[in-house]
Structures are given as structure tokens and as C-alpha cells.
């Protein structure tokens, strides 16, 4: 075979495969994007061990995402933003609620944490926390109580209501405060996964220890940006 033709054929094949891979990702709704984890698996050590994070992101979150893609494929819901679906989730199939929530909640959770984070919020967010909970310590206490008190699997949330007032809720399974099935809806600012898969390898049954140590990795600048966006609506 002519060497140049050989090179050309291999080059075309590689380009073809690359564009095929791109097309498969690009064909998904923009709302359905499985984003890379924003840090390395060991980046949240010692709070979250690398093995837990790898399994949590690579298997649990990936499975919610894959199942969500299957659940909406070929339906009217395909291509609609998840936030729109959540606002009428009581009328949609359970698979969309469970896997849509599962995907959205985890994507939000990864960004709620950061390496070398923690510390304290400041500015308008801190002022709102002090206004609505009395102090940062009291807020933390109530948030941890919500995380610990959620029976079975679920999430704890800090939420901004319509008027910008802050409140704490917990939700079962993969529900979230954007869904029309929760008692009190609002804009999520911060969430903590209290499914056992989030902590069991390191903390076993000690969910309270896991919730208490959460503050060492909370990405307060991200929470503040969410709060600013929520109050500008
Ligand atoms: Mn989880």
C-alpha cells in the first residue's frame, strides 16, 4: 500500500471515530450533560476518601445520568431543562423523578464542595444566615440536625425562598426543593447527600460525624453566587 494513502486512511479513521464520539455526546440535550468531577477523587481527603468519591461519582451518579437519558429518550421531556421538569414532576414518570433528581442533585453537590475550602461565608450570604438563623453556628447545628434526622436515604438542603429568606429542608430519595412534590419549594443553595453510599466506607453508621465534618469542604463562594442569583430573580 502506498504509504501516504495508508497515513491518510488511518488519519481519517481517527477523525471519524473522534467525531462519532463527539456526535454521541453532542446529540444529548444541553440539560443532560455528565460533567467531569471538578476535582480529583482524592481532593476532598480526609473528609471524603478517594474510593468513596470514585464510586459515588463514577458509578452512582453515572448510573442516574444513564438512566435519565433512557427515561426521557423519545419522549416530550427530551430536551427540556430539568428545572422545568421538576416544576411539574408530580405528573411525570417516576423514573424521571428518581433519575432526574439523582443526576441534578449530584451535579449540584459536587460543586457545593471544593478542595481547600470550608471557612466561613461572608457578605450578603452571611448577613442572611445571621438574619434567618441567628448565627452561623446555629445554622450549622440545624443543617446537621436535618441531615441526621432524614430517615433513610435523602438530602439536606439550604434553600432560598421567594423573598430571599433562607430555610433548611430535607428531602427523601432523590427529591429536591425545585420539585412540586416537596412541602416547601425554593432555590437550592447547598446540599448534602445523606445516602449511605455517600459516607459508609469511611464513617459506617456515623452519619452525624459525616454531616459535622461537611463544613471543612463547603464551597462558600459557590453558595454565595447561588444566593446572589436567587435573590436577583
Ligand atoms: Mn449520592
Coordinates of N, CA and C and ligand atoms in Angstrom, one line a residue:
X1 N 0.8 -1.2 0.0 CA 0.0 0.0 0.0 C 0.9 1.2 0.0
X2 N 0.5 2.2 -0.8 CA 1.2 3.5 -0.8 C 1.2 4.1 0.6
X3 N 2.4 4.5 1.1 CA 2.5 5.0 2.5 C 1.6 6.2 2.8
X4 N 1.5 7.1 1.8 CA 0.7 8.3 2.0 C -0.8 7.9 2.2
X5 N -1.2 7.0 1.3 CA -2.7 6.6 1.4 C -2.9 5.9 2.7
X6 N -1.9 5.1 3.2 CA -2.1 4.4 4.5 C -2.2 5.4 5.6
X7 N -1.4 6.5 5.6 CA -1.5 7.5 6.6 C -2.8 8.2 6.6
X8 N -3.2 8.5 5.3 CA -4.5 9.3 5.1 C -5.7 8.5 5.7
X9 N -5.6 7.2 5.4 CA -6.7 6.3 5.8 C -6.8 6.2 7.3
X10 N -5.6 6.0 7.9 CA -5.6 6.0 9.4 C -6.1 7.3 10.0
X11 N -5.6 8.4 9.4 CA -5.9 9.7 10.0 C -7.4 9.9 9.8
X12 N -8.0 9.5 8.7 CA -9.5 9.7 8.5 C -10.2 8.9 9.5
X13 N -9.7 7.7 9.7 CA -10.4 6.7 10.7 C -10.4 7.3 12.1
X14 N -9.3 7.9 12.5 CA -9.2 8.5 13.8 C -10.1 9.7 13.9
X15 N -10.1 10.6 12.9 CA -11.0 11.7 12.9 C -12.5 11.3 12.9
X16 N -12.8 10.2 12.2 CA -14.1 9.7 12.1 C -14.6 9.2 13.5
X17 N -13.7 8.4 14.1 CA -14.0 7.9 15.5 C -14.2 9.0 16.5
X18 N -13.3 10.1 16.4 CA -13.4 11.2 17.3 C -14.7 11.9 17.1
X19 N -15.1 12.1 15.8 CA -16.3 12.9 15.6 C -17.6 12.1 15.9
X20 N -17.5 10.8 15.8 CA -18.6 9.9 16.2 C -18.8 10.0 17.8
X21 N -17.7 10.0 18.5 CA -17.7 10.1 19.9 C -18.3 11.5 20.3
X22 N -17.9 12.5 19.6 CA -18.4 13.9 19.8 C -19.9 14.0 19.5
X23 N -20.3 13.4 18.4 CA -21.7 13.4 18.0 C -22.6 12.8 19.0
X24 N -22.1 11.7 19.6 CA -22.9 11.0 20.6 C -23.1 11.8 21.8
X25 N -22.1 12.6 22.2 CA -22.2 13.4 23.4 C -23.0 14.7 23.0
X26 N -22.7 15.2 21.8 CA -23.4 16.5 21.4 C -24.8 16.3 21.1
X27 N -25.3 15.1 20.8 CA -26.7 14.9 20.5 C -27.6 14.9 21.7
X28 N -27.0 14.8 22.9 CA -27.8 14.9 24.1 C -28.3 16.3 24.3
X29 N -29.4 16.4 25.0 CA -29.9 17.7 25.4 C -28.8 18.5 26.1
X30 N -28.7 19.8 26.0 CA -27.7 20.6 26.7 C -28.0 20.4 28.2
X31 N -29.2 20.1 28.6 CA -29.5 20.0 30.1 C -29.0 18.6 30.6
X32 N -28.7 17.7 29.7 CA -28.3 16.4 30.1 C -26.8 16.2 29.7
X33 N -26.0 16.8 30.6 CA -24.6 16.7 30.3 C -23.9 16.2 31.6
X34 N -23.2 15.1 31.4 CA -22.5 14.5 32.5 C -21.1 15.1 32.7
X35 N -21.1 16.2 33.5 CA -19.8 17.0 33.6 C -18.8 16.2 34.3
X36 N -17.5 16.5 34.0 CA -16.4 15.9 34.8 C -16.5 16.4 36.3
X37 N -16.0 15.5 37.2 CA -15.9 15.9 38.6 C -15.0 17.1 38.6
X38 N -15.3 18.2 39.3 CA -14.5 19.4 39.3 C -13.2 19.3 40.0
X39 N -12.8 18.2 40.6 CA -11.5 18.0 41.3 C -11.2 16.5 41.2
X40 N -10.0 16.2 41.7 CA -9.6 14.8 41.7 C -10.3 14.0 42.8
X41 N -10.3 12.7 42.6 CA -11.0 11.8 43.6 C -10.5 12.0 45.0
X42 N -9.2 12.3 45.1 CA -8.6 12.4 46.5 C -8.6 13.8 47.0
X43 N -9.2 14.7 46.2 CA -9.1 16.1 46.5 C -9.8 16.5 47.8
X44 N -10.8 15.7 48.2 CA -11.6 16.1 49.4 C -11.2 15.3 50.6
X45 N -10.0 14.6 50.5 CA -9.5 13.8 51.7 C -9.1 14.9 52.7
X46 N -9.2 14.6 54.0 CA -9.7 13.3 54.5 C -11.2 13.3 54.7
X47 N -11.9 14.4 54.4 CA -13.3 14.4 54.6 C -14.1 13.3 53.8
X48 N -13.8 13.2 52.5 CA -14.4 12.1 51.7 C -13.2 11.4 51.1
X49 N -13.1 10.1 51.4 CA -12.0 9.3 50.9 C -12.1 9.1 49.4
X50 N -11.0 8.9 48.7 CA -10.9 8.8 47.3 C -11.8 7.7 46.8
X51 N -11.8 6.5 47.5 CA -12.6 5.4 47.0 C -14.1 5.7 47.0
X52 N -14.5 6.3 48.1 CA -15.9 6.7 48.1 C -16.3 7.6 47.0
X53 N -15.4 8.6 46.8 CA -15.8 9.6 45.7 C -15.8 9.0 44.3
X54 N -14.8 8.1 44.1 CA -14.7 7.5 42.8 C -16.0 6.6 42.5
X55 N -16.4 5.9 43.5 CA -17.6 5.0 43.3 C -18.8 5.9 43.3
X56 N -18.9 6.9 44.1 CA -20.1 7.8 44.1 C -20.3 8.5 42.8
X57 N -19.2 9.1 42.3 CA -19.3 9.8 41.0 C -19.4 8.9 39.8
X58 N -18.4 8.0 39.8 CA -18.3 7.1 38.6 C -19.3 6.0 38.4
X59 N -19.9 5.6 39.5 CA -20.9 4.5 39.4 C -22.3 5.1 39.8
X60 N -22.5 5.6 41.0 CA -23.8 6.1 41.4 C -24.3 7.2 40.5
X61 N -23.6 8.3 40.4 CA -24.0 9.5 39.6 C -24.1 9.1 38.1
X62 N -23.1 8.4 37.6 CA -23.2 7.9 36.2 C -24.4 7.1 35.9
X63 N -24.8 6.3 36.9 CA -26.0 5.4 36.6 C -27.3 6.3 36.6
X64 N -27.4 7.2 37.5 CA -28.5 8.1 37.5 C -28.6 8.8 36.1
X65 N -27.4 9.3 35.7 CA -27.4 10.0 34.4 C -27.8 9.1 33.2
X66 N -27.2 7.9 33.2 CA -27.5 7.0 32.1 C -29.0 6.6 32.1
X67 N -29.6 6.4 33.3 CA -31.0 6.0 33.4 C -31.9 7.2 33.1
X68 N -31.5 8.4 33.4 CA -32.3 9.6 33.0 C -32.3 9.7 31.5
X69 N -31.2 9.5 30.8 CA -31.1 9.6 29.4 C -32.1 8.6 28.8
X70 N -32.1 7.4 29.3 CA -33.0 6.3 28.8 C -34.5 6.7 29.1
X71 N -34.7 7.3 30.3 CA -36.1 7.6 30.7 C -36.7 8.7 29.8
X72 N -35.9 9.6 29.3 CA -36.5 10.7 28.5 C -36.4 10.5 27.0
X73 N -35.6 9.5 26.6 CA -35.3 9.3 25.2 C -36.7 9.1 24.4
X74 N -36.9 9.9 23.4 CA -38.0 9.7 22.5 C -39.3 10.2 23.2
X75 N -39.2 10.9 24.3 CA -40.5 11.4 25.0 C -40.5 13.0 24.8
X76 N -41.6 13.6 25.2 CA -41.8 15.0 25.1 C -40.8 15.7 26.1
X77 N -40.3 15.0 27.1 CA -39.4 15.6 28.1 C -38.0 15.8 27.6
X78 N -37.7 15.1 26.5 CA -36.3 15.1 26.0 C -36.0 16.6 25.6
X79 N -34.9 17.1 26.0 CA -34.5 18.5 25.6 C -35.1 19.6 26.5
X80 N -36.0 19.2 27.4 CA -36.5 20.2 28.3 C -35.5 20.3 29.5
X81 N -35.3 21.5 30.0 CA -34.4 21.7 31.2 C -34.9 20.9 32.3
X82 N -34.1 20.3 33.1 CA -34.5 19.5 34.3 C -35.3 20.4 35.2
X83 N -34.9 21.7 35.4 CA -35.7 22.6 36.3 C -37.1 22.7 35.9
X84 N -37.4 22.7 34.6 CA -38.8 22.8 34.1 C -39.5 21.5 34.4
X85 N -38.8 20.4 34.2 CA -39.5 19.1 34.5 C -39.8 19.0 36.0
X86 N -38.8 19.5 36.9 CA -39.0 19.4 38.3 C -40.3 20.1 38.8
X87 N -40.6 21.2 38.1 CA -41.7 22.1 38.5 C -43.0 21.4 38.2
X88 N -43.0 20.3 37.4 CA -44.3 19.5 37.2 C -44.0 18.0 37.4
X89 N -43.1 17.7 38.3 CA -42.6 16.3 38.4 C -43.7 15.4 38.9
X90 N -44.7 15.9 39.6 CA -45.7 15.0 40.1 C -46.5 14.4 39.0
X91 N -46.5 15.0 37.8 CA -47.2 14.4 36.7 C -46.3 13.6 35.8
X92 N -45.1 13.5 36.1 CA -44.2 12.7 35.2 C -43.8 11.3 35.7
X93 N -43.3 10.5 34.8 CA -43.0 9.1 35.3 C -42.0 9.1 36.5
X94 N -42.1 8.2 37.3 CA -41.2 8.0 38.5 C -39.8 8.0 38.1
X95 N -39.5 7.4 36.9 CA -38.1 7.2 36.5 C -37.5 8.6 36.3
X96 N -38.2 9.6 35.8 CA -37.7 10.9 35.5 C -37.5 11.6 36.9
X97 N -38.4 11.4 37.8 CA -38.2 12.0 39.1 C -37.0 11.4 39.8
X98 N -36.8 10.1 39.8 CA -35.7 9.5 40.6 C -34.4 9.7 39.9
X99 N -34.3 9.6 38.6 CA -33.0 9.7 37.9 C -32.7 11.1 37.5
X100 N -33.8 11.9 37.3 CA -33.6 13.4 37.0 C -33.1 14.0 38.3
X101 N -33.7 13.7 39.4 CA -33.3 14.2 40.7 C -31.9 13.7 41.0
X102 N -31.7 12.4 40.8 CA -30.4 11.8 41.1 C -29.2 12.5 40.3
X103 N -29.5 12.8 39.0 CA -28.4 13.5 38.2 C -28.2 14.9 38.7
X104 N -29.3 15.7 38.8 CA -29.2 17.1 39.2 C -28.6 17.3 40.6
X105 N -29.1 16.5 41.5 CA -28.7 16.7 42.9 C -27.2 16.4 43.1
X106 N -26.7 15.4 42.3 CA -25.3 15.1 42.4 C -24.4 16.2 41.8
X107 N -24.8 16.6 40.6 CA -24.0 17.6 39.9 C -23.9 18.9 40.8
X108 N -25.0 19.2 41.5 CA -25.1 20.4 42.4 C -24.2 20.1 43.6
X109 N -24.2 18.9 44.1 CA -23.4 18.5 45.3 C -21.9 18.6 45.0
X110 N -21.5 18.1 43.9 CA -20.0 18.2 43.6 C -19.5 19.7 43.6
X111 N -20.4 20.6 43.1 CA -20.0 22.0 43.1 C -20.2 22.7 44.4
X112 N -20.9 22.0 45.3 CA -21.1 22.6 46.7 C -19.9 22.4 47.5
X113 N -18.9 21.6 47.0 CA -17.7 21.3 47.8 C -16.5 21.7 46.9
X114 N -15.4 21.9 47.6 CA -14.2 22.2 46.9 C -13.0 21.9 47.8
X115 N -11.9 21.5 47.2 CA -10.7 21.3 48.0 C -10.2 22.6 48.6
X116 N -9.5 22.5 49.8 CA -9.0 23.7 50.5 C -10.1 24.7 50.7
X117 N -11.3 24.2 50.9 CA -12.4 25.2 51.1 C -12.8 25.3 52.6
X118 N -14.1 25.3 52.9 CA -14.5 25.5 54.3 C -14.5 27.0 54.7
X119 N -14.1 27.2 55.9 CA -14.0 28.6 56.3 C -15.4 29.1 56.6
X120 N -15.7 30.4 56.3 CA -17.0 31.0 56.6 C -17.5 31.7 55.4
X121 N -18.8 31.8 55.3 CA -19.4 32.7 54.2 C -19.2 34.1 54.6
X122 N -19.3 35.0 53.7 CA -19.3 36.5 54.1 C -20.3 37.2 53.3
X123 N -20.3 38.5 53.4 CA -21.1 39.4 52.6 C -22.6 39.2 52.8
X124 N -23.4 39.3 51.7 CA -24.9 39.2 51.8 C -25.3 37.8 52.3
X125 N -24.6 36.7 51.9 CA -25.0 35.4 52.4 C -24.8 35.3 53.9
X126 N -23.7 35.7 54.4 CA -23.5 35.7 55.9 C -24.6 36.5 56.6
X127 N -24.9 37.7 56.0 CA -25.9 38.5 56.7 C -27.2 37.8 56.7
X128 N -27.6 37.1 55.6 CA -28.9 36.4 55.5 C -28.9 35.2 56.5
X129 N -27.8 34.5 56.6 CA -27.7 33.4 57.6 C -27.9 33.9 59.0
X130 N -27.3 35.0 59.3 CA -27.4 35.6 60.7 C -28.8 36.1 60.9
X131 N -29.4 36.7 59.9 CA -30.8 37.2 60.0 C -31.8 36.1 60.2
X132 N -31.6 35.0 59.5 CA -32.6 33.9 59.5 C -32.4 32.8 60.5
X133 N -31.1 32.6 60.9 CA -30.8 31.5 61.9 C -30.2 32.1 63.2
X134 N -29.9 33.3 63.2 CA -29.3 33.9 64.4 C -27.8 33.9 64.4
X135 N -27.2 32.8 63.9 CA -25.7 32.8 63.8 C -25.3 31.7 62.9
X136 N -24.1 31.7 62.4 CA -23.6 30.7 61.6 C -23.6 29.3 62.3
X137 N -23.2 29.4 63.6 CA -23.2 28.1 64.4 C -24.6 27.5 64.5
X138 N -25.6 28.4 64.7 CA -26.9 27.9 64.8 C -27.4 27.3 63.5
X139 N -27.1 28.0 62.4 CA -27.4 27.4 61.1 C -26.8 26.0 60.9
X140 N -25.5 25.9 61.2 CA -24.8 24.6 61.1 C -25.5 23.5 61.9
X141 N -25.8 23.9 63.1 CA -26.5 23.0 64.0 C -27.8 22.4 63.4
X142 N -28.6 23.4 62.9 CA -29.9 23.0 62.3 C -29.7 22.2 61.0
X143 N -28.7 22.5 60.2 CA -28.5 21.8 59.0 C -28.0 20.4 59.3
X144 N -27.1 20.2 60.3 CA -26.7 18.9 60.7 C -27.8 18.1 61.2
X145 N -28.7 18.7 62.0 CA -29.8 18.0 62.6 C -30.8 17.5 61.4
X146 N -30.9 18.4 60.4 CA -31.7 18.0 59.3 C -31.1 16.8 58.5
X147 N -29.8 16.8 58.3 CA -29.1 15.7 57.7 C -29.2 14.4 58.5
X148 N -29.0 14.6 59.8 CA -29.1 13.4 60.6 C -30.5 12.8 60.8
X149 N -31.4 13.8 60.8 CA -32.8 13.4 61.1 C -33.6 12.8 59.9
X150 N -33.0 13.0 58.7 CA -33.7 12.4 57.5 C -33.7 10.9 57.6
X151 N -34.9 10.3 57.7 CA -35.0 8.9 57.9 C -34.7 8.2 56.5
X152 N -33.7 7.3 56.5 CA -33.4 6.6 55.3 C -32.6 7.5 54.4
X153 N -32.7 7.2 53.1 CA -31.8 8.0 52.1 C -32.4 9.3 51.8
X154 N -31.6 10.3 51.5 CA -32.1 11.6 51.1 C -31.0 12.6 51.1
X155 N -31.5 13.9 51.2 CA -30.6 15.0 51.2 C -31.0 16.1 52.2
X156 N -30.0 16.8 52.7 CA -30.3 18.1 53.4 C -30.0 19.3 52.5
X157 N -30.8 20.3 52.7 CA -30.7 21.5 51.8 C -30.7 22.8 52.6
X158 N -30.0 23.7 52.1 CA -30.2 25.1 52.4 C -30.9 25.7 51.2
X159 N -32.0 26.4 51.4 CA -32.8 26.9 50.3 C -33.1 28.4 50.5
X160 N -33.2 29.1 49.4 CA -33.7 30.5 49.4 C -35.2 30.5 48.9
X161 N -36.1 31.0 49.7 CA -37.5 31.2 49.4 C -37.7 32.3 48.4
X162 N -38.9 32.6 48.0 CA -39.2 33.6 47.0 C -38.7 35.0 47.4
X163 N -38.9 35.3 48.7 CA -38.4 36.6 49.1 C -37.0 36.7 49.5
X164 N -36.2 35.6 49.3 CA -34.8 35.6 49.6 C -34.5 35.1 51.0
X165 N -35.6 34.8 51.8 CA -35.4 34.2 53.1 C -34.9 32.8 53.0
X166 N -34.0 32.5 54.0 CA -33.3 31.1 53.9 C -34.1 30.1 54.8
X167 N -34.1 28.9 54.4 CA -34.6 27.8 55.2 C -33.9 26.5 54.9
X168 N -34.1 25.6 55.9 CA -33.4 24.3 55.7 C -34.5 23.2 55.6
X169 N -34.3 22.3 54.6 CA -35.3 21.2 54.5 C -34.5 19.9 54.2
X170 N -35.1 18.8 54.5 CA -34.5 17.5 54.0 C -35.5 16.9 53.0
X171 N -35.0 16.2 52.1 CA -35.9 15.5 51.1 C -35.5 14.0 51.0
X172 N -36.5 13.2 50.8 CA -36.3 11.7 50.7 C -35.7 11.4 49.3
X173 N -35.1 10.3 49.2 CA -34.6 9.7 48.0 C -33.9 10.7 47.1
X174 N -34.3 11.0 45.9 CA -33.6 12.0 45.0 C -34.5 13.2 44.8
X175 N -35.5 13.4 45.7 CA -36.3 14.7 45.5 C -35.4 15.9 45.9
X176 N -35.9 17.0 45.4 CA -35.2 18.3 45.7 C -36.2 19.4 45.8
X177 N -35.7 20.6 46.4 CA -36.7 21.7 46.6 C -37.2 22.4 45.4
X178 N -36.8 22.0 44.2 CA -37.3 22.5 42.9 C -38.6 21.7 42.5
X179 N -38.8 20.6 43.1 CA -39.9 19.7 42.7 C -41.2 20.1 43.3
X180 N -42.3 19.9 42.5 CA -43.6 20.3 43.0 C -44.2 19.2 44.0
X181 N -43.4 18.3 44.5 CA -43.8 17.3 45.4 C -43.3 17.6 46.8
X182 N -42.5 18.6 47.0 CA -41.9 18.9 48.3 C -42.9 19.9 49.0
X183 N -42.8 19.9 50.4 CA -43.7 20.7 51.2 C -43.4 22.2 50.9
X184 N -42.1 22.6 50.9 CA -41.8 24.0 50.7 C -40.7 24.1 49.6
X185 N -41.1 24.8 48.5 CA -40.2 24.9 47.4 C -39.4 26.1 47.5
X186 N -38.2 26.1 46.8 CA -37.4 27.3 46.7 C -36.2 27.0 45.9
X187 N -35.2 27.9 45.9 CA -34.0 27.8 45.1 C -32.9 27.1 46.0
X188 N -32.4 26.0 45.6 CA -31.4 25.3 46.4 C -30.1 26.1 46.4
X189 N -29.4 26.2 47.6 CA -28.2 26.9 47.7 C -27.0 26.0 48.0
X190 N -27.4 24.9 48.8 CA -26.3 24.0 49.3 C -27.0 22.7 49.6
X191 N -26.4 21.6 49.3 CA -27.0 20.3 49.6 C -25.9 19.3 50.1
X192 N -26.4 18.4 50.9 CA -25.5 17.3 51.5 C -26.2 16.0 51.2
X193 N -25.5 15.1 50.6 CA -26.0 13.7 50.3 C -25.9 12.9 51.6
X194 N -27.0 12.4 52.1 CA -27.0 11.5 53.2 C -27.4 10.1 52.9
X195 N -27.3 9.7 51.7 CA -27.5 8.3 51.3 C -26.2 7.6 51.9
X196 N -26.4 6.4 52.3 CA -25.2 5.7 52.9 C -24.1 5.6 52.0
X197 N -24.3 5.5 50.7 CA -23.2 5.4 49.7 C -22.3 6.6 49.7
X198 N -22.8 7.7 50.3 CA -22.0 8.9 50.3 C -20.9 8.9 51.4
X199 N -21.1 8.0 52.4 CA -20.2 8.0 53.6 C -19.9 6.7 54.2
X200 N -20.5 5.6 53.8 CA -20.4 4.4 54.6 C -19.0 3.8 54.7
X201 N -18.3 3.9 53.6 CA -16.9 3.2 53.7 C -16.0 3.8 54.8
X202 N -16.2 5.1 55.0 CA -15.3 5.8 55.9 C -16.0 6.0 57.3
X203 N -17.3 6.3 57.3 CA -18.0 6.7 58.5 C -18.9 5.6 59.1
X204 N -19.1 4.6 58.3 CA -20.0 3.5 58.6 C -21.4 4.1 59.0
X205 N -21.9 3.8 60.2 CA -23.2 4.3 60.6 C -23.2 5.7 61.2
X206 N -22.0 6.3 61.3 CA -21.9 7.6 62.0 C -22.2 8.8 61.0
X207 N -23.5 8.9 60.6 CA -23.9 10.0 59.7 C -23.6 11.3 60.3
X208 N -23.8 11.4 61.6 CA -23.6 12.7 62.3 C -22.2 13.2 62.2
X209 N -21.2 12.3 62.2 CA -19.8 12.7 62.1 C -19.6 13.2 60.6
X210 N -20.2 12.5 59.7 CA -20.0 12.9 58.3 C -20.7 14.3 58.1
X211 N -21.8 14.5 58.6 CA -22.5 15.8 58.5 C -21.7 16.9 59.2
X212 N -21.2 16.6 60.3 CA -20.4 17.6 61.1 C -19.1 18.0 60.4
X213 N -18.5 17.1 59.7 CA -17.3 17.4 59.0 C -17.5 18.1 57.7
X214 N -18.7 18.1 57.2 CA -19.0 18.7 55.9 C -18.5 20.1 55.7
X215 N -18.5 20.9 56.8 CA -18.1 22.3 56.8 C -16.7 22.5 56.4
X216 N -15.8 21.5 56.5 CA -14.4 21.7 56.1 C -14.2 21.7 54.6
X217 N -15.3 21.4 53.8 CA -15.1 21.3 52.3 C -16.2 22.2 51.6
X218 N -17.1 22.8 52.4 CA -18.2 23.6 51.7 C -17.6 24.7 50.9
X219 N -18.0 24.8 49.7 CA -17.6 25.9 48.7 C -18.4 27.1 48.9
X220 N -18.1 27.9 49.9 CA -18.9 29.1 50.3 C -19.0 30.1 49.1
X221 N -18.0 30.4 48.4 CA -18.1 31.3 47.2 C -19.2 30.8 46.2
X222 N -19.3 29.5 46.0 CA -20.3 29.0 45.1 C -21.7 29.2 45.7
X223 N -21.8 28.9 47.0 CA -23.1 29.1 47.7 C -23.5 30.5 47.6
X224 N -22.6 31.4 47.8 CA -22.8 32.9 47.8 C -23.3 33.3 46.4
X225 N -22.7 32.7 45.3 CA -23.1 33.0 43.9 C -24.5 32.5 43.7
X226 N -24.8 31.4 44.2 CA -26.2 30.9 44.0 C -27.2 31.8 44.7
X227 N -26.8 32.2 45.9 CA -27.7 33.1 46.7 C -27.9 34.4 45.9
X228 N -26.8 35.0 45.4 CA -26.9 36.2 44.7 C -27.8 36.0 43.4
X229 N -27.7 34.9 42.7 CA -28.5 34.7 41.6 C -30.0 34.5 42.0
X230 N -30.2 33.8 43.1 CA -31.6 33.6 43.6 C -32.3 34.9 44.0
X231 N -31.5 35.8 44.6 CA -32.2 37.0 45.1 C -32.3 38.1 44.0
X232 N -31.6 37.8 42.8 CA -31.8 38.7 41.7 C -32.9 38.4 40.8
X233 N -33.5 37.2 41.0 CA -34.6 36.7 40.1 C -35.8 37.7 40.2
Ligands
LIG1 MN1 -25.4 10.0 46.2

